[in-house]
PDB file of C-alpha atoms in Angstrom:
ATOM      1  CA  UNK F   1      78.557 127.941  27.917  1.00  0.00           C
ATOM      2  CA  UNK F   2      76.940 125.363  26.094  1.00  0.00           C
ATOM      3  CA  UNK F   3      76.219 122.041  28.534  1.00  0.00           C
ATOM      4  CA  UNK F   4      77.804 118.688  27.579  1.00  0.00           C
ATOM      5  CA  UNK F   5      76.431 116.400  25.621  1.00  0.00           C
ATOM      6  CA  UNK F   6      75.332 113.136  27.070  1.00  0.00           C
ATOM      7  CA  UNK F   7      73.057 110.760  25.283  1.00  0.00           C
ATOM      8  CA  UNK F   8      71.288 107.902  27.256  1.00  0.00           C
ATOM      9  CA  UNK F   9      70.637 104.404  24.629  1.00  0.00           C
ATOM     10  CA  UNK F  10      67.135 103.933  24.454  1.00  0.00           C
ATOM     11  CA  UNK F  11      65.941 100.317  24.429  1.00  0.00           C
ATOM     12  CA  UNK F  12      63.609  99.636  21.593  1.00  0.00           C
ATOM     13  CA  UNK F  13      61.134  97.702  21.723  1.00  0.00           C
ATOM     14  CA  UNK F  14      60.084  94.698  19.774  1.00  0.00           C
ATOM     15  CA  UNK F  15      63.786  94.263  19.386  1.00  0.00           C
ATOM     16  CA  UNK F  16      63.973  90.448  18.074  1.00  0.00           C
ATOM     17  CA  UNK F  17      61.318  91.240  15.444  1.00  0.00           C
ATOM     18  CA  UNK F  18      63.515  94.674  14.198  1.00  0.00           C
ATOM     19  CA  UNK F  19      66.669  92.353  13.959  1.00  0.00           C
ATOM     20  CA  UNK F  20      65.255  89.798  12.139  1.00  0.00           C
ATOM     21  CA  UNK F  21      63.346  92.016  10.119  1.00  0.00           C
ATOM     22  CA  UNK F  22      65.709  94.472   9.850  1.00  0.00           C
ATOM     23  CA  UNK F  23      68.574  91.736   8.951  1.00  0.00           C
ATOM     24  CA  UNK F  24      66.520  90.477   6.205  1.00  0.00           C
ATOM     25  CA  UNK F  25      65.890  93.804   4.820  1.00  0.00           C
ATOM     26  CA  UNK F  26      69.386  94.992   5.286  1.00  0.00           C
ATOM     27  CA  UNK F  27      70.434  94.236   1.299  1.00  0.00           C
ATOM     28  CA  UNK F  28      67.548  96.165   0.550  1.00  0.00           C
ATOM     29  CA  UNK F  29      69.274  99.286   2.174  1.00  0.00           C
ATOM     30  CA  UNK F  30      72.515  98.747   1.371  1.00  0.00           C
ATOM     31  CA  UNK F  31      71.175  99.312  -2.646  1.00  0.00           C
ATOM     32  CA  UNK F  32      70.907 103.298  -1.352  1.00  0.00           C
ATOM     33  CA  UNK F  33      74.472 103.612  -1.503  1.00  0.00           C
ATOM     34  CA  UNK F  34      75.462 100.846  -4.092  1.00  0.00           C
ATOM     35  CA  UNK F  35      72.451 101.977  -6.266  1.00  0.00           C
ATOM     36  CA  UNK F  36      73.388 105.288  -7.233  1.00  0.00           C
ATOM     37  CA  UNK F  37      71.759 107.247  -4.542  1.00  0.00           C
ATOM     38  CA  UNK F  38      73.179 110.595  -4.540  1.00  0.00           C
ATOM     39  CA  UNK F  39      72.903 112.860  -1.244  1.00  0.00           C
ATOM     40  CA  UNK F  40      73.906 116.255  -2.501  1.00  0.00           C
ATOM     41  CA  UNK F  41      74.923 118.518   0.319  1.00  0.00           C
ATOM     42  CA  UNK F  42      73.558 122.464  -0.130  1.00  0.00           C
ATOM     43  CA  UNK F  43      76.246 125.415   0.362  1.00  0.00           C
ATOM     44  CA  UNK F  44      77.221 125.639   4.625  1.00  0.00           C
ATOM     45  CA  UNK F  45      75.579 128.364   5.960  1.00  0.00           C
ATOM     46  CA  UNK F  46      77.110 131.083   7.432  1.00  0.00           C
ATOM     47  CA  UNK F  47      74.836 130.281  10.736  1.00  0.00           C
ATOM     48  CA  UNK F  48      72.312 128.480  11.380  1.00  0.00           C
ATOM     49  CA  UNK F  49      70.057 130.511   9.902  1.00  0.00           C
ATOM     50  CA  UNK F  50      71.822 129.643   6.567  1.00  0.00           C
ATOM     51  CA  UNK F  51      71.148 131.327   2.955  1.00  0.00           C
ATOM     52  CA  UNK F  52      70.256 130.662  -0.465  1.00  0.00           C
ATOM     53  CA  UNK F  53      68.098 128.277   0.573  1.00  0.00           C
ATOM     54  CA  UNK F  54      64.627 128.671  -1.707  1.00  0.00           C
ATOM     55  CA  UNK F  55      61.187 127.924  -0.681  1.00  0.00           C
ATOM     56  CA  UNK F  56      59.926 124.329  -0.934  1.00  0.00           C
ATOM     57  CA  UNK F  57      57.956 124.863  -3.875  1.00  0.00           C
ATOM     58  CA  UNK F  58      56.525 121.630  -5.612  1.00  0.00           C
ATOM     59  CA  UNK F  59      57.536 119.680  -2.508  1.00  0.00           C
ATOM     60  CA  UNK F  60      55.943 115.858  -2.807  1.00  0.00           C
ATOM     61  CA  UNK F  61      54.015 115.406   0.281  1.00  0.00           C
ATOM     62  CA  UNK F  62      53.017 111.743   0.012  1.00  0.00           C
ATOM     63  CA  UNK F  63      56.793 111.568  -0.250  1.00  0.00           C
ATOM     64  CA  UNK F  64      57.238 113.131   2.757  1.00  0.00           C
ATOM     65  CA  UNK F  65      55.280 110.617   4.607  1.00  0.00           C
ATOM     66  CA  UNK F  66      57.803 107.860   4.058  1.00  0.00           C
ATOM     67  CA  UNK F  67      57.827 105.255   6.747  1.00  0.00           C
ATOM     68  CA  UNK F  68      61.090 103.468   7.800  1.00  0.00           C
ATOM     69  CA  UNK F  69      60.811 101.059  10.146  1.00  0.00           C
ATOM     70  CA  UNK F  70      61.443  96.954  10.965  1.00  0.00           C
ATOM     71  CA  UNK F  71      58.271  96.686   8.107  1.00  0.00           C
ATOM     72  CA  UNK F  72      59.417  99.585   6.168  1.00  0.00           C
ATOM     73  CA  UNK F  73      63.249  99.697   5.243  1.00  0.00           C
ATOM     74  CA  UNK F  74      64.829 102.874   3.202  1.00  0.00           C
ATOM     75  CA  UNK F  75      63.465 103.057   0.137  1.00  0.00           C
ATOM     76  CA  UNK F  76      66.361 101.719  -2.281  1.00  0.00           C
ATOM     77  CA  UNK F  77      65.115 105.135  -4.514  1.00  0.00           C
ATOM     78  CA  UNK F  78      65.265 107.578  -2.062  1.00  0.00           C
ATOM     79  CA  UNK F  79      66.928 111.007  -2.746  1.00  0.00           C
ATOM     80  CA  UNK F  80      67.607 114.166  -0.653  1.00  0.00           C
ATOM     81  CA  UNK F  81      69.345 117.162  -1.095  1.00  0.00           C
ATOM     82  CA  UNK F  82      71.207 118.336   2.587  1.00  0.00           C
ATOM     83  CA  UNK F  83      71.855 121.358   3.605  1.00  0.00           C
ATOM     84  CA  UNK F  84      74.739 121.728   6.464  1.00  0.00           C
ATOM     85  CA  UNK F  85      74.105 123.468   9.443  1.00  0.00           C
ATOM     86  CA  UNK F  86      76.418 125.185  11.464  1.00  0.00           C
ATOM     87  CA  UNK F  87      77.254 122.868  14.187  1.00  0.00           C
ATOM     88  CA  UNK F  88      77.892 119.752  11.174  1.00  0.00           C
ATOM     89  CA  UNK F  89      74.286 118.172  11.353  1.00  0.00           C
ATOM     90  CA  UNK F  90      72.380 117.917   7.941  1.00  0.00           C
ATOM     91  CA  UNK F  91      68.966 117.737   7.124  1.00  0.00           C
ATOM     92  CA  UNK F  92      66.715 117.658   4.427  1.00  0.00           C
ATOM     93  CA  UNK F  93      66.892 120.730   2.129  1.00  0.00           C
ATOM     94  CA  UNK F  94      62.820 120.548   2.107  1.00  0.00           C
ATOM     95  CA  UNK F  95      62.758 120.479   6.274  1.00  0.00           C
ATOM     96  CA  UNK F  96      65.192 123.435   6.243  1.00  0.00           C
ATOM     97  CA  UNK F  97      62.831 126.399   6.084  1.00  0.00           C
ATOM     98  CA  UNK F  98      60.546 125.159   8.412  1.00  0.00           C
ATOM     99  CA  UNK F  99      63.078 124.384  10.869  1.00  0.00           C
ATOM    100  CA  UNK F 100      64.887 127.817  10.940  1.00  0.00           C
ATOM    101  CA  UNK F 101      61.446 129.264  11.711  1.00  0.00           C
ATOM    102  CA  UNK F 102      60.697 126.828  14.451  1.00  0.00           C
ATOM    103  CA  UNK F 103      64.249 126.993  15.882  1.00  0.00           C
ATOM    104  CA  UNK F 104      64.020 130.899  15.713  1.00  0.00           C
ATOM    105  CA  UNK F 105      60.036 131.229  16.888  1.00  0.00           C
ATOM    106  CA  UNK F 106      61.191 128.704  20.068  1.00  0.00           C
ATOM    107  CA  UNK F 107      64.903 131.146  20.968  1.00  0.00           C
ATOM    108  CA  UNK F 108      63.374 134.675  20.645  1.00  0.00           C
ATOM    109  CA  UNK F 109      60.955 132.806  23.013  1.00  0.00           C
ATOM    110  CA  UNK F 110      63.216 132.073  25.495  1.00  0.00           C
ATOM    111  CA  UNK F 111      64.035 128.343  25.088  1.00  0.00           C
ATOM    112  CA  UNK F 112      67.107 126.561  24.395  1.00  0.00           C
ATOM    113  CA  UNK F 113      66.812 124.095  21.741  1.00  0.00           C
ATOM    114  CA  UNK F 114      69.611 122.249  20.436  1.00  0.00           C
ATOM    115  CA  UNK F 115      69.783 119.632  17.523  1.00  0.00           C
ATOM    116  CA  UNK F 116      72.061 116.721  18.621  1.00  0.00           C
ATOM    117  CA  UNK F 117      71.380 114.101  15.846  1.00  0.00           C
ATOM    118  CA  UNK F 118      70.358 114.333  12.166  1.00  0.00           C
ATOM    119  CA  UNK F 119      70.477 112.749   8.954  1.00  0.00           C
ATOM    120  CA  UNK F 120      72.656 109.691   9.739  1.00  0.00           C
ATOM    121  CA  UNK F 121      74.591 108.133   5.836  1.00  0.00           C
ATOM    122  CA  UNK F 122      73.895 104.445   6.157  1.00  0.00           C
ATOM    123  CA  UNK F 123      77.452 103.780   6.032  1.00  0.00           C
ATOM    124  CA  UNK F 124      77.591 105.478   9.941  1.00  0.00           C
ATOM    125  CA  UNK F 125      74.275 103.163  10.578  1.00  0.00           C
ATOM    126  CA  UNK F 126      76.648 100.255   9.673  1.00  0.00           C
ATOM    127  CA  UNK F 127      79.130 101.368  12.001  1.00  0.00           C
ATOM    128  CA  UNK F 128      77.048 102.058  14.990  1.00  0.00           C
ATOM    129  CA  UNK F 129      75.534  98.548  14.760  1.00  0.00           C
ATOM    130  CA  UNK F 130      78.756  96.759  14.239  1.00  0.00           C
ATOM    131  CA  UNK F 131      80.672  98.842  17.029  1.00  0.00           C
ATOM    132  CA  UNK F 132      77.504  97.372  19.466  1.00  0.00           C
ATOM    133  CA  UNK F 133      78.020  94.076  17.966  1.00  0.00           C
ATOM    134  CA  UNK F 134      81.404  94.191  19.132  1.00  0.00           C
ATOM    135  CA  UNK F 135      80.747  95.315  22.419  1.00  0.00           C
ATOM    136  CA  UNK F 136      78.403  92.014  23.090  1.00  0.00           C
ATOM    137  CA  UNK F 137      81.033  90.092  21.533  1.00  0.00           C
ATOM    138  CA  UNK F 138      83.606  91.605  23.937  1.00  0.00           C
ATOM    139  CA  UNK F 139      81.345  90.500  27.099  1.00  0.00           C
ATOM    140  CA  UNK F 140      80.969  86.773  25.929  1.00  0.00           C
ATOM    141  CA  UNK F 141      78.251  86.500  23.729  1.00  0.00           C
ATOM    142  CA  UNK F 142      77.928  84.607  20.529  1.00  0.00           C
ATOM    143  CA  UNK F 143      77.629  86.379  17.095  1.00  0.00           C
ATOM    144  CA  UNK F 144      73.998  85.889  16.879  1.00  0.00           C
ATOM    145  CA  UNK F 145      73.009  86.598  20.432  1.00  0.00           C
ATOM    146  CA  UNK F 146      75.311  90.120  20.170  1.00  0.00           C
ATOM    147  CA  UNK F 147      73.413  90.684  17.168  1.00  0.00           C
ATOM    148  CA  UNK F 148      70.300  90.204  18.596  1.00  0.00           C
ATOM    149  CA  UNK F 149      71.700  92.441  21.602  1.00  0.00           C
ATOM    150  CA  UNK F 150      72.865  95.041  19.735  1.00  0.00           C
ATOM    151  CA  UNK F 151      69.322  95.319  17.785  1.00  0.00           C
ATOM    152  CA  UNK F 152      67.961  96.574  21.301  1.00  0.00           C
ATOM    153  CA  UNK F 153      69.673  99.820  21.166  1.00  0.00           C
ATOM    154  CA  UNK F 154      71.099 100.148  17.790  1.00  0.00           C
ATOM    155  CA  UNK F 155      68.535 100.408  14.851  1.00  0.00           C
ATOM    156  CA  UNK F 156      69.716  97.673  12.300  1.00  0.00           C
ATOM    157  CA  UNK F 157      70.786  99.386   9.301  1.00  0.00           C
ATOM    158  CA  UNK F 158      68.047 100.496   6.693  1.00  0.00           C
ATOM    159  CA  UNK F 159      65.606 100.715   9.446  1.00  0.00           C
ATOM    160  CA  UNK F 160      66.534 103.922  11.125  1.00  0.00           C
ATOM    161  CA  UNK F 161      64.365 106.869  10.071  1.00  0.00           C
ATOM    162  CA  UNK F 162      67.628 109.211  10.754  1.00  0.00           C
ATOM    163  CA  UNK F 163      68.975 108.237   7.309  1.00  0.00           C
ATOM    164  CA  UNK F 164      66.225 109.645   5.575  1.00  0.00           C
ATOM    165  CA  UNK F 165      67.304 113.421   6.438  1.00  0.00           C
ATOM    166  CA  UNK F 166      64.001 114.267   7.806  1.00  0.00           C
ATOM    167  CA  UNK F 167      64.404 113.325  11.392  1.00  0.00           C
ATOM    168  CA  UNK F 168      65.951 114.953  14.171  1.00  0.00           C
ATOM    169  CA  UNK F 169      66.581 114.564  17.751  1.00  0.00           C
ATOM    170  CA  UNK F 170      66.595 118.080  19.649  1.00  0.00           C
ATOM    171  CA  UNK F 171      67.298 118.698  23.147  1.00  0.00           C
ATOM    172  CA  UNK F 172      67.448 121.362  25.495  1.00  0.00           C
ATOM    173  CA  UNK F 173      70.674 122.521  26.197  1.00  0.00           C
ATOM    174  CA  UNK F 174      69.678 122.510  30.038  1.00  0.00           C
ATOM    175  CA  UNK F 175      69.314 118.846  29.725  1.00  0.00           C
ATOM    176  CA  UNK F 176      71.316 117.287  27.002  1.00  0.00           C
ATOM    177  CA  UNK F 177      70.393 113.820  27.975  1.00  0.00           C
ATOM    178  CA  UNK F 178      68.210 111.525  25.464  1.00  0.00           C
ATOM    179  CA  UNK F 179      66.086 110.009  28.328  1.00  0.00           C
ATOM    180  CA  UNK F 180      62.234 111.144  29.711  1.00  0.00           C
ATOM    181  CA  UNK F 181      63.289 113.590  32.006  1.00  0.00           C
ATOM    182  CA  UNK F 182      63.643 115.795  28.470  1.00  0.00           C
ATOM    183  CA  UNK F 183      59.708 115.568  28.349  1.00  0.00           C
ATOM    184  CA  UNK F 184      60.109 117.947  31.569  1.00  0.00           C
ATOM    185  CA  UNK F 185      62.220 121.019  30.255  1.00  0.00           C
ATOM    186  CA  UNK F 186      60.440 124.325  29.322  1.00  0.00           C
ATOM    187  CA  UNK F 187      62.091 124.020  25.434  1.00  0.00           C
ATOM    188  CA  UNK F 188      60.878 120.365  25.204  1.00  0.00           C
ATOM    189  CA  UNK F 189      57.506 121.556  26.427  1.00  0.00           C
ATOM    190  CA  UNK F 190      57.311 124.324  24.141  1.00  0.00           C
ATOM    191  CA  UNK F 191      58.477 121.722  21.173  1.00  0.00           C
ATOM    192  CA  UNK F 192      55.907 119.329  21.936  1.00  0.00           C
ATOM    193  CA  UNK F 193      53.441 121.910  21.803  1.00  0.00           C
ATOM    194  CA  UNK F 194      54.308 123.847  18.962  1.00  0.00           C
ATOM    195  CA  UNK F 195      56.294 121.690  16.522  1.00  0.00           C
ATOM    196  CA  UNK F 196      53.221 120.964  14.324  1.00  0.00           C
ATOM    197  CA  UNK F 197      53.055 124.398  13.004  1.00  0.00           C
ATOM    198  CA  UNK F 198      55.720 124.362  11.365  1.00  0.00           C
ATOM    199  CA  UNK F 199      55.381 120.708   9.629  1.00  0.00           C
ATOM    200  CA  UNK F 200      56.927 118.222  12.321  1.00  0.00           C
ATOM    201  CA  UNK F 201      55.815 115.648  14.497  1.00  0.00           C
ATOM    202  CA  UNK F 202      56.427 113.790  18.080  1.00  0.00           C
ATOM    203  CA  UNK F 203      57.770 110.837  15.927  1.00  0.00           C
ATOM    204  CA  UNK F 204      57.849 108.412  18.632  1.00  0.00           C
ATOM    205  CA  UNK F 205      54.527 109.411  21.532  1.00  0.00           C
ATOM    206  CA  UNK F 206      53.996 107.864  25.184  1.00  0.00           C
ATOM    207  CA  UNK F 207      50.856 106.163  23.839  1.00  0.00           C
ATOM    208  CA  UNK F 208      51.810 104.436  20.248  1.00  0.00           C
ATOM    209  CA  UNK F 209      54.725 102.314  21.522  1.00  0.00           C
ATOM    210  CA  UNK F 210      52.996  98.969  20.739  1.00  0.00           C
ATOM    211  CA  UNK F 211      52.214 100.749  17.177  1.00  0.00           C
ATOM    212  CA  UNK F 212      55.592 101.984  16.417  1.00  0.00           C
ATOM    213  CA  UNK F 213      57.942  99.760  17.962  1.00  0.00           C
ATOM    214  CA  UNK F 214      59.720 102.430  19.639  1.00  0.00           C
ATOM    215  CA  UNK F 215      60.037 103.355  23.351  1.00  0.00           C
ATOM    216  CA  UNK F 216      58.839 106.747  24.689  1.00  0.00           C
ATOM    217  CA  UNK F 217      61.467 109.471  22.977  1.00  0.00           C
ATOM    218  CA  UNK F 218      60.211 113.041  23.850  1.00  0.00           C
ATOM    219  CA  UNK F 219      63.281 114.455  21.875  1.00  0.00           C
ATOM    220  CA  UNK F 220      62.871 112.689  18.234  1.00  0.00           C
ATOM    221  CA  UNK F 221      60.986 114.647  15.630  1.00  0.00           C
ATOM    222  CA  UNK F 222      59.715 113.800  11.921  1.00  0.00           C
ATOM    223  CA  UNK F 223      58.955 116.224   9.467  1.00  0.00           C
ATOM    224  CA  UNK F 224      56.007 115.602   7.547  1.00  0.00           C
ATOM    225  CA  UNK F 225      55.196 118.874   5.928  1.00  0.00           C
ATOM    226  CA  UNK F 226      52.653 121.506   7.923  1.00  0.00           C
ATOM    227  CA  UNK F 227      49.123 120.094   6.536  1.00  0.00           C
ATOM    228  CA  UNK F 228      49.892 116.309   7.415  1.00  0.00           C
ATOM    229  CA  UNK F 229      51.129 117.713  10.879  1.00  0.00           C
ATOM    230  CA  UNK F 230      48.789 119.617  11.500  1.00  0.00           C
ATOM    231  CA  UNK F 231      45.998 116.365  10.664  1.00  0.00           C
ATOM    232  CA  UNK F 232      48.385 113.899  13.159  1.00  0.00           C
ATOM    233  CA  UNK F 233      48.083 116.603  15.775  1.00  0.00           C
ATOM    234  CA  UNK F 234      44.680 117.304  15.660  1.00  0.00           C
ATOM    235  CA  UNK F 235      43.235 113.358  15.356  1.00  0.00           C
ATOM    236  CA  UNK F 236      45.785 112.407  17.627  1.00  0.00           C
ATOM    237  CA  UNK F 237      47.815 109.613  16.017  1.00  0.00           C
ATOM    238  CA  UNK F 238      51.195 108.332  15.154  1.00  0.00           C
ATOM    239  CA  UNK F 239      52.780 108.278  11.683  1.00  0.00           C
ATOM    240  CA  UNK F 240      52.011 104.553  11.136  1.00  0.00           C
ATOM    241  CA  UNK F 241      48.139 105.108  12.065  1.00  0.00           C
ATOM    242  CA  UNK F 242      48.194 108.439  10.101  1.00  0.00           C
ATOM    243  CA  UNK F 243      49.409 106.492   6.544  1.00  0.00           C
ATOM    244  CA  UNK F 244      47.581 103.418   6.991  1.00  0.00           C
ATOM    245  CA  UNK F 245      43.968 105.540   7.128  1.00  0.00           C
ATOM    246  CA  UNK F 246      45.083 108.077   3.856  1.00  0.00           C
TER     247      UNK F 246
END
C-alpha cells in the first residue's frame, strides 16, 4: 500500500531578494503563457514505462542547462513537449528516456522511488503564491509583508525551476516527507549516488546554499543531459557554478 503523501514547506533562503527579484521579473514570465508558448502534452502511457516515446536525438544541451532562479526567470521563449506519466505528473519529453531507465535501474534494485512533483504550468505557480498570500493576509499581515512572507516558502512565479518540465522532486515511498530526513532512506541514497548516470543532478546540495539560494533539498532533481551530469558530479559543483565556468 502506497504511504501517504506529506510534504514539509521548505524555507528558502535569500527570500526578500527572490521576492523582489522575482516580483520584478514576474511580467517577464507571465509572457510564457500570453506569448504563445505552447506545452504540447505526448500520448499517456499505458504505465510508467510509457511508449512511443523516441530517442532524444538532436537534443540542445546548452538548452538544457537553463537556469531559473531570483536572477534567472523562465525564459519568455521556452518550449517543451510533456509526456504524462501514469500517476498525472509530466515531464519533459527529452528527460523521459532517461528517467524510465533510472526509475527502472533504482526498483529492480530494490528501492522505492516515487515522483511527487513535476513540471508545474505557471498558471498553478500563480496559484500557489497567491493561496500563501492569502494565508498571511488571513493572520494579520499587510499585503506587502504577506508577500514578502509568502516568498519564503512559495517560489514567486517565473522563478521556480518546476515550470520548466525538467525538474522533479522524488521521494521514497517509505518516507514521503519533503524534509532532510529523505537524505537518510536507502532509495534517496541510491538516487544521490546514481542519478548522474543517467543525466540528472542534486539540484539543490548541502554545500551551495549561499550559491543557489535554496535550502538543503535531498529530494529535488534537474536534468541536465548525461555528459553535463556527469562533469557537475565529478568537479563537484552546483548548476550555477557549472554555467558560469562553460
Amino acid at each position: 500500500m502506497r504511504a501517504h503523501r506529506i510534504y514539509k514547506k521548505r524555507r528558502r533562503r535569500n527570500s526578500l531578494r527572490y521576492f523582489v527579484s522575482g516580483m520584478v521579473l514576474a511580467g517577464a514570465a507571465i509572457l510564457v503563457v500570453i506569448g504563445g508558448t505552447v506545452f504540447v502534452s505526448g500520448k499517456r502511457p499505458k504505465d510508467e514505462k510509457g511508449s512511443g516515446i523516441s530517442e532524444n536525438i538532436g537534443v540542445d544541451s546548452d538548452e538544457l542547462l537553463t537556469l531559473v532562479n531570483a536572477e534567472h526567470p523562465m525564459p519568455s521563449e521556452w518550449q517543451c513537449e510533456l509526456v504524462q506519466l501514469n500517476n498525472g505528473q509530466n515531464i519533459d519529453s527529452r528527460a523521459y528516456e532517461d528517467l524510465q531507465q533510472m526509475m527502472d535501474t533504482a526498483r529492480a534494485e530494490g528501492y522505492d522511488p516515487y515522483i511527487c512533483s513535476s513540471w508545474r504550468s505557471h498558471e498553478t505557480q500563480v496559484r500557489l503564491f497567491e493561496e500563501e498570500i492569502q494565508s498571511y493576509k488571513k493572520q494579520g499581515y499587510s499585503e506587502r509583508e504577506a508577500e514578502v512572507q509568502a516568498a519564503q516558502w512559495v517560489a514567486v512565479p517565473g522563478t521556480s525551476e518546476h515550470e520548466l518540465g525538467l525538474a522533479l522532486d522524488i521521494v521514497s515511498v517509505e518516507n514521503q516527507r519533503l524534509e532532510e530526513s529523505q537524505e537518510n532512506t536507502p532509495t534517496q541514497q541510491w538516487l544521490m549516488e546514481h542519478c548522474y548516470e543517467y543525466g540528472f543532478i542534486l539540484r539543490y546540495p548541502k554545500d551551495k546554499e549561499d550559491i543557489t539560494g535554496i535550502g538543503y533539498e535531498p529530494w529535488h532533481y534537474r536534468y541536465v543531459g548525461q555528459d553535463h551530469a556527469r562533469a557537475i558530479h565529478e568537479s563537484g559543483v552546483c548548476l550555477e557554478e557549472y554555467v558560469a565556468h562553460r
